[in-house]
Amino acid sequence: MNMAAGSEYNRTKVVDVLSEAAANGLTVCRSWAFADGGDRALQLSPGVYDEHVFQALDYVISEAKNQGIRLILSLVNNFKDFGGRAQYVKWAQQAGALVNNTDDFYTNELVKQYYKDHIKRVLTRINSITQMAYRDDPTIMAWELINEPRCASDPSGKTVHTWVQEMANYTKSIDEKHLLEVGMEGFYGYSNQYNPPGFNRIGTDYIRTNLIKEIDFATIHAYPDLWLSGKSEEIQKDFVQQWIWNHLLVSTKILQKPLVFTEFGKSGKDPGFTESNRDTFLEAIYNTIYNLARTSNGTLAGGLIWQLLAEGMDSYSDGYDIVLTQALSIAKIISNQSYAMSELANALN
């Protein structure tokens, strides 16, 4: 959306990303349906939207449909990028609300109403290109409540859980047709042995919150180069494989819901990074996804790499970006994985 809100040239890059992904067999793209304040803001202030930017989101959805790609659209960010929780709290402060920090996003009534208003505005949006309401559009696979929720003031996860319950109920009251997921990284409650070192006070209770009946599937993210910085390639790879396996076990035995690996990658900014190491790492993760998807009868439903860009999108580079037309080795790995997962889906169906 942010790219499409720029020039006509920028819009060609949206087409490039989606068409290159489709050409390599990818079928689901996760992207943002938020930009709160700042440059190219979708939501300029609470309830006030830039129609030009909304039309950019219309364009993304329309082009995804043209390429046969389904979308997971996230509704707010935990972090400051594109506004996020901090912007909502700032708006409430400016309106006179007694809020002290970004964690008040989850509990302050005014902030929660701002967010609910955004949910309603996005879900009931009539696409200016397709003339279809977002909540009726099958191009959209799922809504995501928040990208990577965290709450440092309550490491038990109760605050985030209560917020998810309220917002999941509200979202489903507007749109019962689409799948809904939280946006979690996979961190269990306080002092859980399966969390990576230093990540026991994130403020999410993965199992309890994903058991909420309005949540249709669980998600995990993994960035071992950040979470296990300084550890060997082998240790990082082994951690991610165990991370996937453990969460699949939870999904199968406890949640009884599908699991999607919605973010993973390897940063080119890491000391000692090589394309060969990246390719070996990603191929190992893809093999794990495929093998566990096969043995779980599809409970592990797939994986979404972070992140694909097109040539000429350098300003969006964060080290994890991959341009398929420039990284032919990883393009082949992705294409092979897409084909294998498609064949597996057909076999399971």
mmCIF file of C-alpha atoms in Angstrom:
data_model
loop_
_atom_site.group_PDB
_atom_site.id
_atom_site.type_symbol
_atom_site.label_atom_id
_atom_site.label_comp_id
_atom_site.label_asym_id
_atom_site.label_seq_id
_atom_site.Cartn_x
_atom_site.Cartn_y
_atom_site.Cartn_z
ATOM 1 C CA MET A 1 0.000 0.000 0.000
ATOM 2 C CA ASN A 2 2.753 2.419 0.934
ATOM 3 C CA MET A 3 4.474 1.771 -2.389
ATOM 4 C CA ALA A 4 1.273 2.047 -4.409
ATOM 5 C CA ALA A 5 0.479 5.388 -2.767
ATOM 6 C CA GLY A 6 3.488 6.908 -4.534
ATOM 7 C CA SER A 7 3.901 7.560 -8.240
ATOM 8 C CA GLU A 8 2.562 5.526 -11.154
ATOM 9 C CA TYR A 9 6.071 4.107 -11.458
ATOM 10 C CA ASN A 10 5.802 2.922 -7.864
ATOM 11 C CA ARG A 11 2.618 1.070 -8.731
ATOM 12 C CA THR A 12 4.466 -0.923 -11.351
ATOM 13 C CA LYS A 13 6.649 -2.242 -8.523
ATOM 14 C CA VAL A 14 3.574 -3.609 -6.774
ATOM 15 C CA VAL A 15 2.765 -5.515 -9.956
ATOM 16 C CA ASP A 16 6.386 -6.682 -10.216
ATOM 17 C CA VAL A 17 6.454 -8.099 -6.677
ATOM 18 C CA LEU A 18 3.135 -9.918 -7.058
ATOM 19 C CA SER A 19 3.805 -11.218 -10.574
ATOM 20 C CA GLU A 20 7.323 -12.432 -9.702
ATOM 21 C CA ALA A 21 5.927 -14.163 -6.617
ATOM 22 C CA ALA A 22 3.155 -15.796 -8.639
ATOM 23 C CA ALA A 23 5.628 -16.893 -11.319
ATOM 24 C CA ASN A 24 7.517 -18.772 -8.602
ATOM 25 C CA GLY A 25 4.368 -20.462 -7.336
ATOM 26 C CA LEU A 26 3.665 -18.322 -4.281
ATOM 27 C CA THR A 27 -0.026 -18.016 -3.452
ATOM 28 C CA VAL A 28 -0.307 -15.961 -0.222
ATOM 29 C CA CYS A 29 1.095 -12.511 0.543
ATOM 30 C CA ARG A 30 1.002 -10.831 3.952
ATOM 31 C CA SER A 31 0.959 -7.042 3.963
ATOM 32 C CA TRP A 32 -0.163 -3.996 5.933
ATOM 33 C CA ALA A 33 -3.652 -2.476 6.001
ATOM 34 C CA PHE A 34 -2.418 0.296 8.264
ATOM 35 C CA ALA A 35 -0.304 3.433 8.139
ATOM 36 C CA ASP A 36 -1.135 5.602 11.128
ATOM 37 C CA GLY A 37 0.186 9.138 10.887
ATOM 38 C CA GLY A 38 3.435 10.085 9.175
ATOM 39 C CA ASP A 39 4.389 9.818 5.500
ATOM 40 C CA ARG A 40 1.714 8.409 3.166
ATOM 41 C CA ALA A 41 -0.578 7.790 6.130
ATOM 42 C CA LEU A 42 -3.750 5.845 5.548
ATOM 43 C CA GLN A 43 -5.201 7.113 8.832
ATOM 44 C CA LEU A 44 -4.260 10.767 9.219
ATOM 45 C CA SER A 45 -5.899 11.092 12.625
ATOM 46 C CA PRO A 46 -8.523 8.998 14.427
ATOM 47 C CA GLY A 47 -11.269 8.244 11.903
ATOM 48 C CA VAL A 48 -9.783 10.552 9.234
ATOM 49 C CA TYR A 49 -8.423 8.746 6.169
ATOM 50 C CA ASP A 50 -6.512 9.718 3.046
ATOM 51 C CA GLU A 51 -8.624 8.521 0.125
ATOM 52 C CA HIS A 52 -5.599 8.395 -2.172
ATOM 53 C CA VAL A 53 -3.844 5.940 0.159
ATOM 54 C CA PHE A 54 -7.025 3.888 0.557
ATOM 55 C CA GLN A 55 -7.176 3.665 -3.233
ATOM 56 C CA ALA A 56 -3.572 2.393 -3.126
ATOM 57 C CA LEU A 57 -4.743 -0.436 -0.865
ATOM 58 C CA ASP A 58 -7.634 -1.036 -3.284
ATOM 59 C CA TYR A 59 -5.017 -1.369 -6.019
ATOM 60 C CA VAL A 60 -2.933 -3.891 -4.062
ATOM 61 C CA ILE A 61 -5.996 -6.072 -3.468
ATOM 62 C CA SER A 62 -7.073 -5.800 -7.102
ATOM 63 C CA GLU A 63 -3.610 -6.699 -8.411
ATOM 64 C CA ALA A 64 -3.313 -9.605 -5.990
ATOM 65 C CA LYS A 65 -6.569 -10.933 -7.415
ATOM 66 C CA ASN A 66 -5.218 -10.533 -10.958
ATOM 67 C CA GLN A 67 -2.147 -12.593 -10.016
ATOM 68 C CA GLY A 68 -4.114 -15.296 -8.186
ATOM 69 C CA ILE A 69 -2.638 -14.371 -4.820
ATOM 70 C CA ARG A 70 -4.537 -14.303 -1.531
ATOM 71 C CA LEU A 71 -3.780 -11.692 1.132
ATOM 72 C CA ILE A 72 -3.305 -11.697 4.881
ATOM 73 C CA LEU A 73 -3.836 -8.076 5.913
ATOM 74 C CA SER A 74 -2.565 -6.797 9.252
ATOM 75 C CA LEU A 75 -4.527 -4.011 10.944
ATOM 76 C CA VAL A 76 -1.963 -2.353 13.266
ATOM 77 C CA ASN A 77 1.699 -2.591 14.212
ATOM 78 C CA ASN A 78 3.125 -3.311 17.639
ATOM 79 C CA PHE A 79 6.140 -1.209 16.680
ATOM 80 C CA LYS A 80 6.512 2.453 15.689
ATOM 81 C CA ASP A 81 6.965 1.684 11.994
ATOM 82 C CA PHE A 82 3.975 3.102 10.111
ATOM 83 C CA GLY A 83 2.569 4.525 13.366
ATOM 84 C CA GLY A 84 1.599 1.485 15.376
ATOM 85 C CA ARG A 85 0.525 1.358 19.012
ATOM 86 C CA ALA A 86 2.549 4.462 19.840
ATOM 87 C CA GLN A 87 0.584 6.610 17.391
ATOM 88 C CA TYR A 88 -2.766 5.501 18.792
ATOM 89 C CA VAL A 89 -1.631 6.348 22.332
ATOM 90 C CA LYS A 90 -0.312 9.716 21.145
ATOM 91 C CA TRP A 91 -3.667 10.520 19.568
ATOM 92 C CA ALA A 92 -5.407 9.657 22.836
ATOM 93 C CA GLN A 93 -2.983 11.864 24.786
ATOM 94 C CA GLN A 94 -3.736 14.741 22.437
ATOM 95 C CA ALA A 95 -7.440 14.171 23.100
ATOM 96 C CA GLY A 96 -6.858 14.455 26.866
ATOM 97 C CA ALA A 97 -6.867 10.771 27.804
ATOM 98 C CA LEU A 98 -4.802 9.697 30.813
ATOM 99 C CA VAL A 99 -2.388 7.360 29.057
ATOM 100 C CA ASN A 100 1.244 6.943 30.062
ATOM 101 C CA ASN A 101 2.886 4.466 27.712
ATOM 102 C CA THR A 102 2.295 2.369 24.612
ATOM 103 C CA ASP A 103 0.970 -0.562 26.648
ATOM 104 C CA ASP A 104 -2.105 1.556 27.386
ATOM 105 C CA PHE A 105 -3.038 0.731 23.794
ATOM 106 C CA TYR A 106 -4.459 -2.537 25.109
ATOM 107 C CA THR A 107 -6.488 -1.138 28.012
ATOM 108 C CA ASN A 108 -7.506 2.496 27.488
ATOM 109 C CA GLU A 109 -11.121 2.724 26.329
ATOM 110 C CA LEU A 110 -10.554 5.658 23.968
ATOM 111 C CA VAL A 111 -7.586 3.986 22.297
ATOM 112 C CA LYS A 112 -9.518 0.741 21.934
ATOM 113 C CA GLN A 113 -12.391 2.625 20.316
ATOM 114 C CA TYR A 114 -9.988 4.271 17.873
ATOM 115 C CA TYR A 115 -8.753 0.816 16.893
ATOM 116 C CA LYS A 116 -12.258 -0.625 16.592
ATOM 117 C CA ASP A 117 -13.190 2.280 14.335
ATOM 118 C CA HIS A 118 -10.211 1.416 12.134
ATOM 119 C CA ILE A 119 -11.251 -2.228 11.959
ATOM 120 C CA LYS A 120 -14.736 -1.220 10.871
ATOM 121 C CA ARG A 121 -13.480 1.317 8.353
ATOM 122 C CA VAL A 122 -11.147 -1.172 6.672
ATOM 123 C CA LEU A 123 -13.466 -4.172 6.676
ATOM 124 C CA THR A 124 -16.429 -2.217 5.300
ATOM 125 C CA ARG A 125 -14.353 -0.365 2.692
ATOM 126 C CA ILE A 126 -15.777 -0.617 -0.851
ATOM 127 C CA ASN A 127 -12.879 -1.214 -3.221
ATOM 128 C CA SER A 128 -12.846 1.626 -5.777
ATOM 129 C CA ILE A 129 -11.577 -0.765 -8.477
ATOM 130 C CA THR A 130 -13.504 -3.980 -7.872
ATOM 131 C CA GLN A 131 -16.559 -2.341 -6.233
ATOM 132 C CA MET A 132 -16.505 -5.109 -3.627
ATOM 133 C CA ALA A 133 -16.453 -4.598 0.139
ATOM 134 C CA TYR A 134 -13.260 -5.883 1.703
ATOM 135 C CA ARG A 135 -15.267 -8.087 4.053
ATOM 136 C CA ASP A 136 -16.821 -9.809 1.020
ATOM 137 C CA ASP A 137 -13.649 -10.145 -1.061
ATOM 138 C CA PRO A 138 -12.267 -13.710 -1.370
ATOM 139 C CA THR A 139 -8.894 -12.285 -2.449
ATOM 140 C CA ILE A 140 -8.383 -11.536 1.244
ATOM 141 C CA MET A 141 -7.554 -14.780 3.012
ATOM 142 C CA ALA A 142 -7.378 -13.462 6.575
ATOM 143 C CA TRP A 143 -7.206 -10.469 8.876
ATOM 144 C CA GLU A 144 -4.395 -10.083 11.397
ATOM 145 C CA LEU A 145 -5.202 -8.128 14.558
ATOM 146 C CA ILE A 146 -1.681 -6.828 15.226
ATOM 147 C CA ASN A 147 1.806 -7.470 13.920
ATOM 148 C CA GLU A 148 3.865 -9.083 16.705
ATOM 149 C CA PRO A 149 1.943 -8.044 19.846
ATOM 150 C CA ARG A 150 4.035 -7.453 22.960
ATOM 151 C CA CYS A 151 3.320 -5.961 26.375
ATOM 152 C CA ALA A 152 6.347 -5.439 28.617
ATOM 153 C CA SER A 153 4.235 -4.155 31.533
ATOM 154 C CA ASP A 154 2.421 -7.504 31.842
ATOM 155 C CA PRO A 155 4.687 -10.466 31.053
ATOM 156 C CA SER A 156 1.906 -12.895 32.029
ATOM 157 C CA GLY A 157 0.133 -12.260 28.731
ATOM 158 C CA LYS A 158 -3.214 -11.502 30.395
ATOM 159 C CA THR A 159 -3.406 -7.936 29.067
ATOM 160 C CA VAL A 160 -2.798 -8.956 25.466
ATOM 161 C CA HIS A 161 -5.162 -11.916 25.851
ATOM 162 C CA THR A 162 -8.032 -9.743 27.077
ATOM 163 C CA TRP A 163 -7.470 -7.288 24.230
ATOM 164 C CA VAL A 164 -7.387 -10.060 21.612
ATOM 165 C CA GLN A 165 -10.628 -11.541 22.957
ATOM 166 C CA GLU A 166 -12.381 -8.176 22.691
ATOM 167 C CA MET A 167 -11.029 -7.306 19.259
ATOM 168 C CA ALA A 168 -11.564 -10.784 17.825
ATOM 169 C CA ASN A 169 -15.206 -10.660 18.907
ATOM 170 C CA TYR A 170 -15.585 -7.231 17.340
ATOM 171 C CA THR A 171 -13.904 -8.212 14.071
ATOM 172 C CA LYS A 172 -16.058 -11.313 13.686
ATOM 173 C CA SER A 173 -19.189 -9.246 14.397
ATOM 174 C CA ILE A 174 -18.425 -7.318 11.193
ATOM 175 C CA ASP A 175 -16.931 -10.095 9.077
ATOM 176 C CA GLU A 176 -17.655 -13.772 9.668
ATOM 177 C CA LYS A 177 -16.477 -14.807 6.196
ATOM 178 C CA HIS A 178 -12.743 -14.325 6.576
ATOM 179 C CA LEU A 179 -10.203 -16.138 8.706
ATOM 180 C CA LEU A 180 -8.752 -14.270 11.662
ATOM 181 C CA GLU A 181 -5.362 -14.599 13.364
ATOM 182 C CA VAL A 182 -3.614 -12.658 16.111
ATOM 183 C CA GLY A 183 -0.192 -11.949 14.598
ATOM 184 C CA MET A 184 1.884 -13.618 17.315
ATOM 185 C CA GLU A 185 5.545 -14.550 17.055
ATOM 186 C CA GLY A 186 5.127 -17.701 19.131
ATOM 187 C CA PHE A 187 6.415 -16.661 22.561
ATOM 188 C CA TYR A 188 4.864 -18.649 25.376
ATOM 189 C CA GLY A 189 4.021 -17.271 28.810
ATOM 190 C CA TYR A 190 6.484 -16.032 31.379
ATOM 191 C CA SER A 191 9.519 -18.279 32.034
ATOM 192 C CA ASN A 192 8.734 -20.942 29.459
ATOM 193 C CA GLN A 193 11.604 -23.271 28.586
ATOM 194 C CA TYR A 194 10.823 -23.149 24.872
ATOM 195 C CA ASN A 195 11.228 -19.377 24.543
ATOM 196 C CA PRO A 196 14.624 -18.232 23.249
ATOM 197 C CA PRO A 197 16.941 -16.782 25.923
ATOM 198 C CA GLY A 198 15.916 -13.276 26.928
ATOM 199 C CA PHE A 199 12.384 -13.573 25.545
ATOM 200 C CA ASN A 200 10.460 -14.656 28.658
ATOM 201 C CA ARG A 201 8.924 -11.240 29.403
ATOM 202 C CA ILE A 202 7.395 -10.436 26.025
ATOM 203 C CA GLY A 203 3.851 -10.343 27.405
ATOM 204 C CA THR A 204 2.060 -12.956 25.320
ATOM 205 C CA ASP A 205 0.527 -16.283 26.336
ATOM 206 C CA TYR A 206 0.659 -18.117 23.036
ATOM 207 C CA ILE A 207 -1.481 -21.115 23.917
ATOM 208 C CA ARG A 208 -4.214 -19.412 25.916
ATOM 209 C CA THR A 209 -4.724 -16.610 23.418
ATOM 210 C CA ASN A 210 -4.765 -18.830 20.349
ATOM 211 C CA LEU A 211 -7.428 -20.958 22.051
ATOM 212 C CA ILE A 212 -9.868 -18.050 21.697
ATOM 213 C CA LYS A 213 -12.598 -19.517 19.504
ATOM 214 C CA GLU A 214 -12.746 -16.539 17.142
ATOM 215 C CA ILE A 215 -9.072 -17.080 16.235
ATOM 216 C CA ASP A 216 -8.996 -19.449 13.272
ATOM 217 C CA PHE A 217 -5.305 -20.288 12.971
ATOM 218 C CA ALA A 218 -2.085 -19.770 14.899
ATOM 219 C CA THR A 219 1.084 -18.091 13.655
ATOM 220 C CA ILE A 220 4.771 -18.050 14.479
ATOM 221 C CA HIS A 221 7.725 -15.909 13.420
ATOM 222 C CA ALA A 222 11.430 -16.717 13.765
ATOM 223 C CA TYR A 223 14.560 -14.591 13.487
ATOM 224 C CA PRO A 224 17.345 -16.727 14.932
ATOM 225 C CA ASP A 225 20.017 -14.279 13.785
ATOM 226 C CA LEU A 226 18.434 -11.744 16.171
ATOM 227 C CA TRP A 227 17.170 -14.061 18.897
ATOM 228 C CA LEU A 228 20.361 -16.152 19.021
ATOM 229 C CA SER A 229 22.851 -13.530 17.917
ATOM 230 C CA GLY A 230 26.402 -14.787 17.862
ATOM 231 C CA LYS A 231 25.428 -18.449 17.788
ATOM 232 C CA SER A 232 26.560 -20.739 14.968
ATOM 233 C CA GLU A 233 24.574 -21.324 11.800
ATOM 234 C CA GLU A 234 23.872 -24.879 12.947
ATOM 235 C CA ILE A 235 22.535 -23.813 16.352
ATOM 236 C CA GLN A 236 20.293 -21.173 14.761
ATOM 237 C CA LYS A 237 18.947 -23.649 12.226
ATOM 238 C CA ASP A 238 18.321 -26.291 14.875
ATOM 239 C CA PHE A 239 16.471 -23.753 17.027
ATOM 240 C CA VAL A 240 14.085 -22.791 14.229
ATOM 241 C CA GLN A 241 13.369 -26.409 13.360
ATOM 242 C CA GLN A 242 12.601 -27.134 17.022
ATOM 243 C CA TRP A 243 10.522 -23.917 17.231
ATOM 244 C CA ILE A 244 8.379 -25.093 14.318
ATOM 245 C CA TRP A 245 8.033 -28.639 15.643
ATOM 246 C CA ASN A 246 7.073 -27.511 19.150
ATOM 247 C CA HIS A 247 4.408 -25.108 17.925
ATOM 248 C CA LEU A 248 3.045 -27.687 15.522
ATOM 249 C CA LEU A 249 2.693 -30.079 18.446
ATOM 250 C CA VAL A 250 0.777 -27.392 20.352
ATOM 251 C CA SER A 251 -1.423 -26.687 17.325
ATOM 252 C CA THR A 252 -2.192 -30.362 16.850
ATOM 253 C CA LYS A 253 -2.651 -31.521 20.433
ATOM 254 C CA ILE A 254 -3.981 -28.433 22.223
ATOM 255 C CA LEU A 255 -5.221 -25.746 19.841
ATOM 256 C CA GLN A 256 -6.537 -28.122 17.178
ATOM 257 C CA LYS A 257 -6.084 -25.316 14.664
ATOM 258 C CA PRO A 258 -3.814 -24.847 11.622
ATOM 259 C CA LEU A 259 -0.401 -23.241 12.030
ATOM 260 C CA VAL A 260 1.182 -20.830 9.551
ATOM 261 C CA PHE A 261 4.827 -19.732 9.718
ATOM 262 C CA THR A 262 4.113 -16.102 8.784
ATOM 263 C CA GLU A 263 7.614 -14.569 9.034
ATOM 264 C CA PHE A 264 11.118 -15.919 8.756
ATOM 265 C CA GLY A 265 14.314 -14.910 7.027
ATOM 266 C CA LYS A 266 18.023 -14.272 7.288
ATOM 267 C CA SER A 267 19.557 -10.807 7.275
ATOM 268 C CA GLY A 268 22.212 -9.781 4.801
ATOM 269 C CA LYS A 269 23.429 -7.293 7.424
ATOM 270 C CA ASP A 270 24.682 -10.043 9.721
ATOM 271 C CA PRO A 271 28.469 -10.315 10.152
ATOM 272 C CA GLY A 272 29.716 -13.164 8.001
ATOM 273 C CA PHE A 273 26.560 -13.291 5.876
ATOM 274 C CA THR A 274 26.841 -15.141 2.599
ATOM 275 C CA GLU A 275 24.173 -15.945 0.053
ATOM 276 C CA SER A 276 25.201 -19.581 0.289
ATOM 277 C CA ASN A 277 24.539 -19.644 4.058
ATOM 278 C CA ARG A 278 21.200 -17.916 3.537
ATOM 279 C CA ASP A 279 20.160 -20.378 0.862
ATOM 280 C CA THR A 280 21.215 -23.370 2.965
ATOM 281 C CA PHE A 281 19.290 -22.003 5.964
ATOM 282 C CA LEU A 282 16.107 -21.225 4.026
ATOM 283 C CA GLU A 283 16.162 -24.547 2.186
ATOM 284 C CA ALA A 284 16.460 -26.379 5.512
ATOM 285 C CA ILE A 285 13.502 -24.441 6.910
ATOM 286 C CA TYR A 286 11.426 -25.082 3.797
ATOM 287 C CA ASN A 287 12.230 -28.792 4.007
ATOM 288 C CA THR A 288 11.111 -28.808 7.640
ATOM 289 C CA ILE A 289 7.863 -27.041 6.732
ATOM 290 C CA TYR A 290 7.152 -29.517 3.955
ATOM 291 C CA ASN A 291 7.959 -32.621 5.983
ATOM 292 C CA LEU A 292 5.907 -31.491 8.972
ATOM 293 C CA ALA A 293 3.035 -30.388 6.737
ATOM 294 C CA ARG A 294 3.022 -33.858 5.217
ATOM 295 C CA THR A 295 3.155 -35.755 8.508
ATOM 296 C CA SER A 296 0.559 -33.482 10.162
ATOM 297 C CA ASN A 297 -1.942 -33.829 7.294
ATOM 298 C CA GLY A 298 -1.649 -30.137 6.574
ATOM 299 C CA THR A 299 -1.948 -28.765 10.115
ATOM 300 C CA LEU A 300 1.280 -26.910 9.337
ATOM 301 C CA ALA A 301 -0.246 -25.039 6.446
ATOM 302 C CA GLY A 302 2.705 -23.145 4.963
ATOM 303 C CA GLY A 303 5.408 -20.528 5.362
ATOM 304 C CA LEU A 304 5.811 -16.899 4.300
ATOM 305 C CA ILE A 305 9.330 -15.595 3.855
ATOM 306 C CA TRP A 306 10.164 -12.037 4.991
ATOM 307 C CA GLN A 307 10.374 -10.202 2.651
ATOM 308 C CA LEU A 308 10.052 -10.027 -1.142
ATOM 309 C CA LEU A 309 10.787 -6.778 -2.974
ATOM 310 C CA ALA A 310 11.116 -5.834 -6.630
ATOM 311 C CA GLU A 311 14.038 -4.104 -8.308
ATOM 312 C CA GLY A 312 13.927 -0.388 -7.526
ATOM 313 C CA MET A 313 12.500 -0.776 -3.996
ATOM 314 C CA ASP A 314 15.801 -0.209 -2.185
ATOM 315 C CA SER A 315 14.255 2.219 0.324
ATOM 316 C CA TYR A 316 12.319 -0.710 1.834
ATOM 317 C CA SER A 317 15.429 -2.823 2.333
ATOM 318 C CA ASP A 318 15.918 -4.079 5.901
ATOM 319 C CA GLY A 319 18.543 -6.730 5.231
ATOM 320 C CA TYR A 320 16.030 -9.551 4.949
ATOM 321 C CA ASP A 321 14.724 -8.519 1.550
ATOM 322 C CA ILE A 322 14.943 -10.780 -1.477
ATOM 323 C CA VAL A 323 14.519 -9.687 -5.093
ATOM 324 C CA LEU A 324 13.676 -12.849 -6.988
ATOM 325 C CA THR A 325 15.013 -11.577 -10.331
ATOM 326 C CA GLN A 326 18.397 -10.941 -8.690
ATOM 327 C CA ALA A 327 18.605 -13.934 -6.340
ATOM 328 C CA LEU A 328 18.147 -16.809 -8.759
ATOM 329 C CA SER A 329 19.329 -19.475 -6.317
ATOM 330 C CA ILE A 330 16.718 -18.597 -3.705
ATOM 331 C CA ALA A 331 14.090 -18.141 -6.429
ATOM 332 C CA LYS A 332 14.673 -21.771 -7.421
ATOM 333 C CA ILE A 333 14.380 -22.912 -3.795
ATOM 334 C CA ILE A 334 11.115 -20.983 -3.397
ATOM 335 C CA SER A 335 9.748 -22.303 -6.667
ATOM 336 C CA ASN A 336 10.564 -25.892 -5.731
ATOM 337 C CA GLN A 337 8.936 -25.453 -2.319
ATOM 338 C CA SER A 338 5.818 -23.904 -3.870
ATOM 339 C CA TYR A 339 5.459 -26.827 -6.253
ATOM 340 C CA ALA A 340 5.986 -29.395 -3.511
ATOM 341 C CA MET A 341 3.451 -27.750 -1.189
ATOM 342 C CA SER A 342 0.923 -27.446 -4.008
ATOM 343 C CA GLU A 343 1.296 -31.144 -4.809
ATOM 344 C CA LEU A 344 0.934 -31.990 -1.135
ATOM 345 C CA ALA A 345 -2.223 -29.882 -0.852
ATOM 346 C CA ASN A 346 -3.731 -31.711 -3.819
ATOM 347 C CA ALA A 347 -2.843 -35.065 -2.300
ATOM 348 C CA LEU A 348 -4.346 -34.167 1.083
ATOM 349 C CA ASN A 349 -7.526 -32.861 -0.514
#
